[in-house]
């Protein structure tokens, strides 16, 4: 999917986050256009998860500002109305799935559309069944999360986020907690979503996947964006020596 | 050594009809008190984990006071002490229920706190990321899971409170122990009667244990 020329759906300007003495994010500048797939890479602890968690307000930041689809987030979490609107429009998939264990697969997916969007049960169920079918879980709708494999759980988590009809999807290491044989099924579902034109910001260690689906790759080192470009640029001829040493470590095996 | 005293089974069985009238009182005080204590516990338990400091400290004060003083002193204070403040008597049943309520409420506050805090952070984050408000995330995601984890410690507290009602014989409320004392005063069969009183407590607490195990099994579906 090529990026359109329209206004960015996400704009981060000079975003800084401190955690005590730790400077977690340093002057982050990032603009993501509708339909764009941005993959964020970097060593663990580099701040890449923190960066995307700032976009839907799961983390606060201290300086700068973030605008998501016309809603502005200001420092220190003092923007609850805008935050609520952003969270309604932005879906997120977590490393640990975070499915609701006390609810069936179907109820996991219908909860937010019913409670936040105010849909009736019939409409929510119809949408949920369509989405579960799309991620290949339709025959498990009445089961509970613990009865599913990790790969299935993560696909349910994807359907749950999509049920809110988000304009942007955030992925926080969606395959890092999965057994190797289940990574493919989750990446396939994400690949399809990208093909359909969803705007996505993905934190991942799956470099092959990044190369394949990303319109743009961002490399973060110690809270700073040190390299940014097409997958070809970043993977084949990285300009920054930090990027080079990181890639040589992760691509070697 | 020669056995000098025989357990008189006939006397034990004869006492049953005299003890039975105590059971409804024991049940009324313990379950009435626990029902109120449950709501007190939810209220102060949630205050205790409020992000706002000045909401937390009244909860801490309440919990420390009622967990840190004997329930016998609490019921004596309510039954004999409070009327001096209020200018009118409090009946023994009300005093008993109130004592169980405030005492179990303090412990249940801690049970509620522990239950809520045991739910992984990711559950709340997942709810918020879907657009749920903080109170919706609590109501639909955190509380149902926390409540299931609270069942075993709540069962513990229920059993403790049922047994605590035995102390209320001191304020003359006609619960099990009181009925036993009255009967023993005329028959002098302390061994048999207290044995039967103990059996009756055991029947109540054991039934509660079984009911809770069933509730827990039902609640664990899919987990």
Coordinates of C-alpha atoms in Angstrom, one line a residue, chain A residues 53 56 58 84 87 90 94 98-102 111-112 115-116 144 146 160-161 164, chain B residues 121-123 125-133 136 140-141 144-145 148 221-223:
Chain A
X53 CA 1.8 3.4 23.8
X56 CA -3.2 5.9 22.7
X58 CA -1.3 4.2 27.8
X84 CA -11.3 8.9 25.0
X87 CA -8.8 5.2 22.0
X90 CA -7.2 3.5 17.6
X94 CA -0.5 -6.5 22.8
X98 CA -4.6 -9.5 27.1
X99 CA -7.9 -11.2 26.2
X100 CA -10.5 -11.1 28.9
X101 CA -10.3 -14.6 30.4
X102 CA -13.8 -14.4 32.0
X111 CA -17.9 -6.0 24.6
X112 CA -16.4 -2.7 23.4
X115 CA -20.5 -0.5 25.7
X116 CA -18.6 2.2 23.8
X144 CA -12.9 -19.2 26.4
X146 CA -7.6 -20.3 27.9
X160 CA -11.5 -7.6 19.1
X161 CA -9.6 -4.5 18.1
X164 CA -14.3 -1.0 17.0
Chain B
X121 CA -2.2 -4.5 34.3
X122 CA -2.7 -5.6 30.8
X123 CA -6.4 -6.3 31.4
X125 CA -4.9 -1.5 29.3
X126 CA -6.7 -3.7 26.9
X127 CA -10.1 -2.3 28.1
X128 CA -8.9 1.3 27.9
X129 CA -7.3 0.7 24.4
X130 CA -10.8 -0.4 23.2
X131 CA -12.3 2.9 24.3
X132 CA -13.9 1.8 27.5
X133 CA -13.9 4.4 30.2
X136 CA -16.4 0.6 32.4
X140 CA -16.8 -5.2 33.0
X141 CA -13.2 -6.5 33.0
X144 CA -15.7 -9.9 37.5
X145 CA -12.2 -11.4 37.5
X148 CA -13.7 -14.8 41.4
X221 CA -15.5 -22.2 33.8
X222 CA -13.2 -21.4 31.0
X223 CA -10.3 -20.2 33.2

